[in-house]
PDB file of C-alpha atoms in Angstrom:
ATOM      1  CA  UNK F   1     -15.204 -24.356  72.414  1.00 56.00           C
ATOM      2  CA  UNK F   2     -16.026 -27.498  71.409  1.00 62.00           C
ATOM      3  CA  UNK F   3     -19.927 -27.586  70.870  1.00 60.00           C
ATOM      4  CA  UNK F   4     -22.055 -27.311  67.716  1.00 61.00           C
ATOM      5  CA  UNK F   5     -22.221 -23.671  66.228  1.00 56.00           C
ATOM      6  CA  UNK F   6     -25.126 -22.286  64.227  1.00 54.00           C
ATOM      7  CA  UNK F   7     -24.608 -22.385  60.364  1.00 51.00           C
ATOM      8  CA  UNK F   8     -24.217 -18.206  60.610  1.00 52.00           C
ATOM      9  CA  UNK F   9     -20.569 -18.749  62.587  1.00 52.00           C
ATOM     10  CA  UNK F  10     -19.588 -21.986  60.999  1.00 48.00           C
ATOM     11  CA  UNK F  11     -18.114 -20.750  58.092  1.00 49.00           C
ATOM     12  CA  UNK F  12     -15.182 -18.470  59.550  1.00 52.00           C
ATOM     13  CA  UNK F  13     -14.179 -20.078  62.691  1.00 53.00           C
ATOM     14  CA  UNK F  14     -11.182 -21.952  63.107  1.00 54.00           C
ATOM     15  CA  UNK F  15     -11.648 -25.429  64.717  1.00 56.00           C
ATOM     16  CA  UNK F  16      -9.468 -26.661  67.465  1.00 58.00           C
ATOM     17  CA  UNK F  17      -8.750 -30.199  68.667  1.00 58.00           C
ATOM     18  CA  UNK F  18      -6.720 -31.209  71.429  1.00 59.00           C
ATOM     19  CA  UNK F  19      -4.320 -34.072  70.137  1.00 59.00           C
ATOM     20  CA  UNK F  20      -2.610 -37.129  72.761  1.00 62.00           C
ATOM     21  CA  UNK F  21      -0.047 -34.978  73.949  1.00 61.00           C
ATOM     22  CA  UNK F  22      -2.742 -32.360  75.419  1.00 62.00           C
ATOM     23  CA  UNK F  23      -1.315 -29.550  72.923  1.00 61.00           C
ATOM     24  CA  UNK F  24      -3.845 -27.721  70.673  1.00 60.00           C
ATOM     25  CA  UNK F  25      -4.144 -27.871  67.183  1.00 60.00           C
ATOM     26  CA  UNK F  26      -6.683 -25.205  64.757  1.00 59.00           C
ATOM     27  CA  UNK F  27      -7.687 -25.687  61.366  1.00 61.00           C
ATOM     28  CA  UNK F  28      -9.441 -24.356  59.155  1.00 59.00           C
ATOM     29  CA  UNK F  29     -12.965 -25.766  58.366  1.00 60.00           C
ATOM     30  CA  UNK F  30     -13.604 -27.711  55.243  1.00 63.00           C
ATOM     31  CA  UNK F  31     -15.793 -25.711  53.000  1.00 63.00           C
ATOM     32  CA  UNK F  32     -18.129 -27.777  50.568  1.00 62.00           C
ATOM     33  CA  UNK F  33     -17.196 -27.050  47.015  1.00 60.00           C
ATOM     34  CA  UNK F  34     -18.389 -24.953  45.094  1.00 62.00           C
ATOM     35  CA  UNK F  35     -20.567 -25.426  42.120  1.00 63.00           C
ATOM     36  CA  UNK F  36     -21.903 -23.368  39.167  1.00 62.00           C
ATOM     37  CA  UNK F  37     -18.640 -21.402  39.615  1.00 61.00           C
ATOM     38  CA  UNK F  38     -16.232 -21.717  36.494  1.00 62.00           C
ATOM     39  CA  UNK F  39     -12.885 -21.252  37.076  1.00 62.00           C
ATOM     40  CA  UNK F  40     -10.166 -19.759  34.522  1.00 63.00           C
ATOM     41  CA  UNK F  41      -7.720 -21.872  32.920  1.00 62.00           C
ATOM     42  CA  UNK F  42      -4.499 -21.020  33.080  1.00 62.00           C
ATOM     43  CA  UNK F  43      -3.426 -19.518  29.831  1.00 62.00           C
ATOM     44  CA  UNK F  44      -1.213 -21.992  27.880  1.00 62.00           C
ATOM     45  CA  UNK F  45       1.612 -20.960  25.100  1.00 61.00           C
ATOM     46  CA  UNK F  46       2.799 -22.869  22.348  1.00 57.00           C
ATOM     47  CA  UNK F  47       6.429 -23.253  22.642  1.00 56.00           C
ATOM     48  CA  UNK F  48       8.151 -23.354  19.162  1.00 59.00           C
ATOM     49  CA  UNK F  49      11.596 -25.209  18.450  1.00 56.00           C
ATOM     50  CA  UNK F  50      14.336 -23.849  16.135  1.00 58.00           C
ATOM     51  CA  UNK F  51      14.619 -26.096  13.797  1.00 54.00           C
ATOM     52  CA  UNK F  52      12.047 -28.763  14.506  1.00 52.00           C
ATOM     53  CA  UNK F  53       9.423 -29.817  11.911  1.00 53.00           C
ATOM     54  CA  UNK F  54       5.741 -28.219  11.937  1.00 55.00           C
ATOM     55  CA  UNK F  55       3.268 -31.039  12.610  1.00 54.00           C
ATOM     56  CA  UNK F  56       0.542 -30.721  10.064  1.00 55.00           C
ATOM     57  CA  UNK F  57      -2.707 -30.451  11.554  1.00 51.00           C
ATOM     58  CA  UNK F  58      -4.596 -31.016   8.666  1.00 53.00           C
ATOM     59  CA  UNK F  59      -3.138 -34.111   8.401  1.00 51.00           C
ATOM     60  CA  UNK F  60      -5.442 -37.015   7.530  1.00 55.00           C
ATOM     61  CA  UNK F  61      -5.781 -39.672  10.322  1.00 58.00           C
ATOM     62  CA  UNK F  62      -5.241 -42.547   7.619  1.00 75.00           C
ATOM     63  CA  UNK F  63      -1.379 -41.491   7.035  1.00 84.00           C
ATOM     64  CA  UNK F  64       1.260 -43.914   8.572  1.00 91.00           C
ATOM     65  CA  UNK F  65       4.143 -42.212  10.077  1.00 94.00           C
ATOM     66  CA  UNK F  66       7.033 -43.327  11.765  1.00 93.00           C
ATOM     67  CA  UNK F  67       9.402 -40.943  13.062  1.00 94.00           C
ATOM     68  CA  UNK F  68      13.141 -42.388  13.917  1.00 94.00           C
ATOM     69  CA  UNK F  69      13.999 -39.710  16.640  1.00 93.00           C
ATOM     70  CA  UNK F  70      17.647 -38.044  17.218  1.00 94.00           C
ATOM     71  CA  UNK F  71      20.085 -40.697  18.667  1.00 94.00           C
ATOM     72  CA  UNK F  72      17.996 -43.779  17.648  1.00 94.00           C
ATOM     73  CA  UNK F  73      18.918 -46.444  14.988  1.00 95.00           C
ATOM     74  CA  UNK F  74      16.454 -48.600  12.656  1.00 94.00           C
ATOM     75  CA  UNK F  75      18.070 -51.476  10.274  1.00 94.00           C
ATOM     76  CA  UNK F  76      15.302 -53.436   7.786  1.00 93.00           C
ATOM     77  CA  UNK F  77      12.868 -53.096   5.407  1.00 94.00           C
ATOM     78  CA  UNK F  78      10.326 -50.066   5.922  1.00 92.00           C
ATOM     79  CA  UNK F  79       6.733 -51.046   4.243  1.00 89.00           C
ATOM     80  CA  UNK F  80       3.530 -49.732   4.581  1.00 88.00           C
ATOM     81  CA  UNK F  81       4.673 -46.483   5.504  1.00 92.00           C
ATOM     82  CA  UNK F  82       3.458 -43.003   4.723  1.00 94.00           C
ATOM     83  CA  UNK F  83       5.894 -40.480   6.093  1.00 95.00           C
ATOM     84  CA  UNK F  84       9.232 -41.198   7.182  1.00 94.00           C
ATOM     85  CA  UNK F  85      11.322 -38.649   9.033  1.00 96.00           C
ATOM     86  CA  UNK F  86      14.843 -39.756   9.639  1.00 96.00           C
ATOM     87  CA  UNK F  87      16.064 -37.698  12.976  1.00 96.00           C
ATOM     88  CA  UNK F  88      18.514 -40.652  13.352  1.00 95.00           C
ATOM     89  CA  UNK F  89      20.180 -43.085  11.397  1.00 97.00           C
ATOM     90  CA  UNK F  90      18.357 -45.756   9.126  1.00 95.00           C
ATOM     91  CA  UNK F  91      19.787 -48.424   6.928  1.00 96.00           C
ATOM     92  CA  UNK F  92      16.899 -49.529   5.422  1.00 94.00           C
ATOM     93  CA  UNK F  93      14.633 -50.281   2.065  1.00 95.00           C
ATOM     94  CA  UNK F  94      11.729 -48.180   1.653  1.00 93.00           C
ATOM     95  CA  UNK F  95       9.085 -48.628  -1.271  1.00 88.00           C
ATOM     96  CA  UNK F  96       5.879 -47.291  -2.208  1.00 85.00           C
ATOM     97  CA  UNK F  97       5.607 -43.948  -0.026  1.00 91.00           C
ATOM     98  CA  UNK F  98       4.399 -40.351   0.264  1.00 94.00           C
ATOM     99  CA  UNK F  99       7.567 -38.258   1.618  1.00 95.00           C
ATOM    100  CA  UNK F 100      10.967 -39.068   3.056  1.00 95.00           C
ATOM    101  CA  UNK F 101      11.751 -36.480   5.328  1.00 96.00           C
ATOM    102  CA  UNK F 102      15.975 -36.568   6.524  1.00 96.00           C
ATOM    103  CA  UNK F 103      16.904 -33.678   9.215  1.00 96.00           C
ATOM    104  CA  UNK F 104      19.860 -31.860   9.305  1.00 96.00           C
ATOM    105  CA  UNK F 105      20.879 -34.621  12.194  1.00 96.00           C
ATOM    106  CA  UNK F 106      19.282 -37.456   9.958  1.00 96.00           C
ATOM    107  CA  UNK F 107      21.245 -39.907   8.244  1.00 97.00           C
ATOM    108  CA  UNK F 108      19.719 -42.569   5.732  1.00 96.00           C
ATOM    109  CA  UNK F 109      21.759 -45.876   4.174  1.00 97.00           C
ATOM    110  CA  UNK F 110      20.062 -48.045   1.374  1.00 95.00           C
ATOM    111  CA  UNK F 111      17.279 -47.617  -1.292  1.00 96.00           C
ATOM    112  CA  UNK F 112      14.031 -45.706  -1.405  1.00 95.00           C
ATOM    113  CA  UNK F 113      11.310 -45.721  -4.034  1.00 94.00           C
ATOM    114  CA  UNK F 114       9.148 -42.396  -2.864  1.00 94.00           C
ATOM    115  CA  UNK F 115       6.593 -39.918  -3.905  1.00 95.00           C
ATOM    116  CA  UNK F 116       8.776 -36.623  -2.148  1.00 96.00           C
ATOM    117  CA  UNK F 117      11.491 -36.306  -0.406  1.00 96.00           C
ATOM    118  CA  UNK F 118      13.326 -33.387   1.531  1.00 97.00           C
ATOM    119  CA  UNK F 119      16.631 -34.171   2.013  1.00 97.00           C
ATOM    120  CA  UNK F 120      18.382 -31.874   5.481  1.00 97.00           C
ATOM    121  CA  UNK F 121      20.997 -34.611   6.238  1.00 97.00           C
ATOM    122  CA  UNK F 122      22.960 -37.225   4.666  1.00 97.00           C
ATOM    123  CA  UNK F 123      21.176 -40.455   2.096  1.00 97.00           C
ATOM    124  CA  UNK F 124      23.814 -43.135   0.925  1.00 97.00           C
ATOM    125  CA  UNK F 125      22.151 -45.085  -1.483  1.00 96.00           C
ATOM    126  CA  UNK F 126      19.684 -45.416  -4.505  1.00 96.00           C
ATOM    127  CA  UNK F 127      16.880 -43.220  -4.771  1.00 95.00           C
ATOM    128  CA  UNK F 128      13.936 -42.750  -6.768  1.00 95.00           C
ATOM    129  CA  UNK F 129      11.449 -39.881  -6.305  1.00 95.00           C
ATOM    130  CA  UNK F 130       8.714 -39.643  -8.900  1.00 94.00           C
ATOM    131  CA  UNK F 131       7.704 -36.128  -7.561  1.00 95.00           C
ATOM    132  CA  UNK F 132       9.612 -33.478  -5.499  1.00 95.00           C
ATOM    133  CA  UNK F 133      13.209 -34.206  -4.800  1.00 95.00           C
ATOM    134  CA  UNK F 134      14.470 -31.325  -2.266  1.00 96.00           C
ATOM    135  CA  UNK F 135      17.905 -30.779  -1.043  1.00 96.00           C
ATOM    136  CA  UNK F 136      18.317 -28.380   1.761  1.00 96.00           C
ATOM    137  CA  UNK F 137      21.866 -25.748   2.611  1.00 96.00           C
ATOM    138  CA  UNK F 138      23.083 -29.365   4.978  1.00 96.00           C
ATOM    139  CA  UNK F 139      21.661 -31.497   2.323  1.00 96.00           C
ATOM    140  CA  UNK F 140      23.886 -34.249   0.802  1.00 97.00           C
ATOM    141  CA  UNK F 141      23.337 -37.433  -1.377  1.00 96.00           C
ATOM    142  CA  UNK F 142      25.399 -39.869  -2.907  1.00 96.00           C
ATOM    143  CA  UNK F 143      24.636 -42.593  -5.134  1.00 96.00           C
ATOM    144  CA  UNK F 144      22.175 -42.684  -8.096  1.00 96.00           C
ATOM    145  CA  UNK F 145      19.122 -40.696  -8.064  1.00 95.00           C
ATOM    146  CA  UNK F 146      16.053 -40.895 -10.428  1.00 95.00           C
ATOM    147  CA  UNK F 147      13.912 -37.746  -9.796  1.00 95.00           C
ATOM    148  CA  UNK F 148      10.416 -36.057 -11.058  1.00 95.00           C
ATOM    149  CA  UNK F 149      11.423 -32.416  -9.835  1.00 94.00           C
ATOM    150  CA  UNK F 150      14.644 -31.209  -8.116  1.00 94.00           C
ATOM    151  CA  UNK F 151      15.200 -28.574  -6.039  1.00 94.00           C
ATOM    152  CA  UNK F 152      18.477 -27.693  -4.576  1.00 94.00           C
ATOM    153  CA  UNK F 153      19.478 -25.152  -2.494  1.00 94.00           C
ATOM    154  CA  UNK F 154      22.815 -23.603  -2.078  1.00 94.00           C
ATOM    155  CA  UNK F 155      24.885 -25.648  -0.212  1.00 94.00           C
ATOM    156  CA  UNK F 156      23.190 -28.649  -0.871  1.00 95.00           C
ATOM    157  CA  UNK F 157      25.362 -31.997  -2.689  1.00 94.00           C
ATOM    158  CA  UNK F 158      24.372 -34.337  -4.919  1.00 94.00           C
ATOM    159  CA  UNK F 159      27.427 -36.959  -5.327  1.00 95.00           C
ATOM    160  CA  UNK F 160      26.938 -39.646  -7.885  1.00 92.00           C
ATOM    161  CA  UNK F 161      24.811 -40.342 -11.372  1.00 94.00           C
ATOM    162  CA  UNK F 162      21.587 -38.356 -11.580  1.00 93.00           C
ATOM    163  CA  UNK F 163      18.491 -38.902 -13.881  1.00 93.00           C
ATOM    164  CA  UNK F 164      14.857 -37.728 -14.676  1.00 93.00           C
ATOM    165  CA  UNK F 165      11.866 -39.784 -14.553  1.00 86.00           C
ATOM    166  CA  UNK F 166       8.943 -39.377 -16.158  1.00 73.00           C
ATOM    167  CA  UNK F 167       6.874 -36.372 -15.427  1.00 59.00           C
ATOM    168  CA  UNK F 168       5.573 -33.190 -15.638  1.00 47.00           C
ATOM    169  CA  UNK F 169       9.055 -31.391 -15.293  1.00 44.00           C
ATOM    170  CA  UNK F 170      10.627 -33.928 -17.383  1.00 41.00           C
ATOM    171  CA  UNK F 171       7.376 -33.486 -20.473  1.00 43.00           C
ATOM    172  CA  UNK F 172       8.132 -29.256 -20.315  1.00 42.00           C
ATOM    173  CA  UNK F 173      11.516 -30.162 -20.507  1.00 44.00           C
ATOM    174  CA  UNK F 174      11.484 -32.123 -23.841  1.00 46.00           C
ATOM    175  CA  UNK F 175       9.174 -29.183 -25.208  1.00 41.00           C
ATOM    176  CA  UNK F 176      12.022 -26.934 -24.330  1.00 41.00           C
ATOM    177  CA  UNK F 177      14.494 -29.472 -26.719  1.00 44.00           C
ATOM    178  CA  UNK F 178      11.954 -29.819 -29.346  1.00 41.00           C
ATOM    179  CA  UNK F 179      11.174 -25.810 -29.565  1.00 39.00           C
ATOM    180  CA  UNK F 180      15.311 -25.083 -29.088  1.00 40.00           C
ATOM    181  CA  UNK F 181      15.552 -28.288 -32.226  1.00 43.00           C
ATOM    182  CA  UNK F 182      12.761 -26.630 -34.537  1.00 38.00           C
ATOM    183  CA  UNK F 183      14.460 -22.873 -33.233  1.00 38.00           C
ATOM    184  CA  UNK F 184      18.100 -24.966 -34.827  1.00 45.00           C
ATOM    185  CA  UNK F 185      16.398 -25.812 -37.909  1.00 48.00           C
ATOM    186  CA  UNK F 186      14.666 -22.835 -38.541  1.00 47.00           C
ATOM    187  CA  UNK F 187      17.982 -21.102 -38.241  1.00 50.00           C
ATOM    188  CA  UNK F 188      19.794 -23.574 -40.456  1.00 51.00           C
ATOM    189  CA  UNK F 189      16.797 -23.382 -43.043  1.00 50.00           C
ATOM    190  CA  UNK F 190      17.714 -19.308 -43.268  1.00 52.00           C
ATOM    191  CA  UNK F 191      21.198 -20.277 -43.403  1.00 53.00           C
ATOM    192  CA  UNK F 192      21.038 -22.237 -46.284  1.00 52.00           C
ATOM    193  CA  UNK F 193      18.037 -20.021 -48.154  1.00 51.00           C
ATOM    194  CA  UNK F 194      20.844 -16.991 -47.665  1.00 51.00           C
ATOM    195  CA  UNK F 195      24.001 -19.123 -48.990  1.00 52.00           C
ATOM    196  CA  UNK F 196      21.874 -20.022 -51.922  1.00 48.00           C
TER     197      UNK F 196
END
């Protein structure tokens, strides 16, 4: 019962030990792990959110990102920062970026000088975007806004004075003046040619 077994029955039997009250106890024997065997992993899903942004994996490591998460508040001035996404609310100054992202939960209070932004929530304030200016179906701005590019979707607000920058959009659209102008004169010039 208590002796040494051969390695040929050591494997399957149970051990016993008597413990200070004199009852028996059994265990199983500890088996020596096993190597060279690979073991599955467990498969793993990826759970999506409703409504939650996409993470961009191709994102490079050098962007700087800060992320002001649902129920948190940030007051100051914002530098050296990349990508902003507003979950919260901000009152802040933000120069010299890449994209101001506002959720639908987002809010945003004071002046930002940006590349892009995508507006889901609410900005109070002054804004300049010299690219992309997006406002989404619970978009809404108020104040003045200088912008490259605007895109608005229905339901989206824009409350206050509104101007183009310089740009690509803004270039095509003074072509579009200067062909409707010649299109004006051109008409005018028949106009005249017939009343004469």
């Amino acid at each position: 019962m208590f002796g040494r077994k051969g390695a040929e029955g050591a494997e399957n039997e149970v051990q016993e030990t008597v413990n200070e009250s004199g009852s028996t106890l059994s265990r199983a024997p500890e088996q020596a792990p096993r190597t060279g065997v690979a073991m599955p992993s467990p498969a793993r899903r990826v759970v999506e959110i409703p409504g939650a942004t996409r993470r961009n994996s191709n994102a490079s490591a050098e962007e700087r990102r800060l992320t002001v998460g649902k129920g948190l508040s940030l007051a100051g001035e914002i530098t050296s920062c990349d990508i902003l996404v507003v979950e919260g609310k901000v009152e802040a100054k933000l120069t010299d970026g890449k994209l101001l992202e506002i959720t639908e939960s987002g809010q945003f209070r004071g002046s930002v000088e940006i590349e892009n932004a995508d507006i889901a929530g609410r900005y109070d304030g002054n804004l300049i975007v010299h690219g992309r200016l997006t406002v989404r179906t619970t978009g809404r701005i108020s104040g003045m806004v200088k912008y490259g590019e605007l895109e608005v979707s229905a339901g989206g607000q824009i409350i206050g004075e509104m101007q183009v920058t310089g740009g690509g959009v803004q270039e095509r659209g003074n072509g579009f003046k200067n062909a409707a102008k010649s299109t004006a004169g051109s008409d005018e010039d028949e106009d005249s040619k017939k009343s004469a």
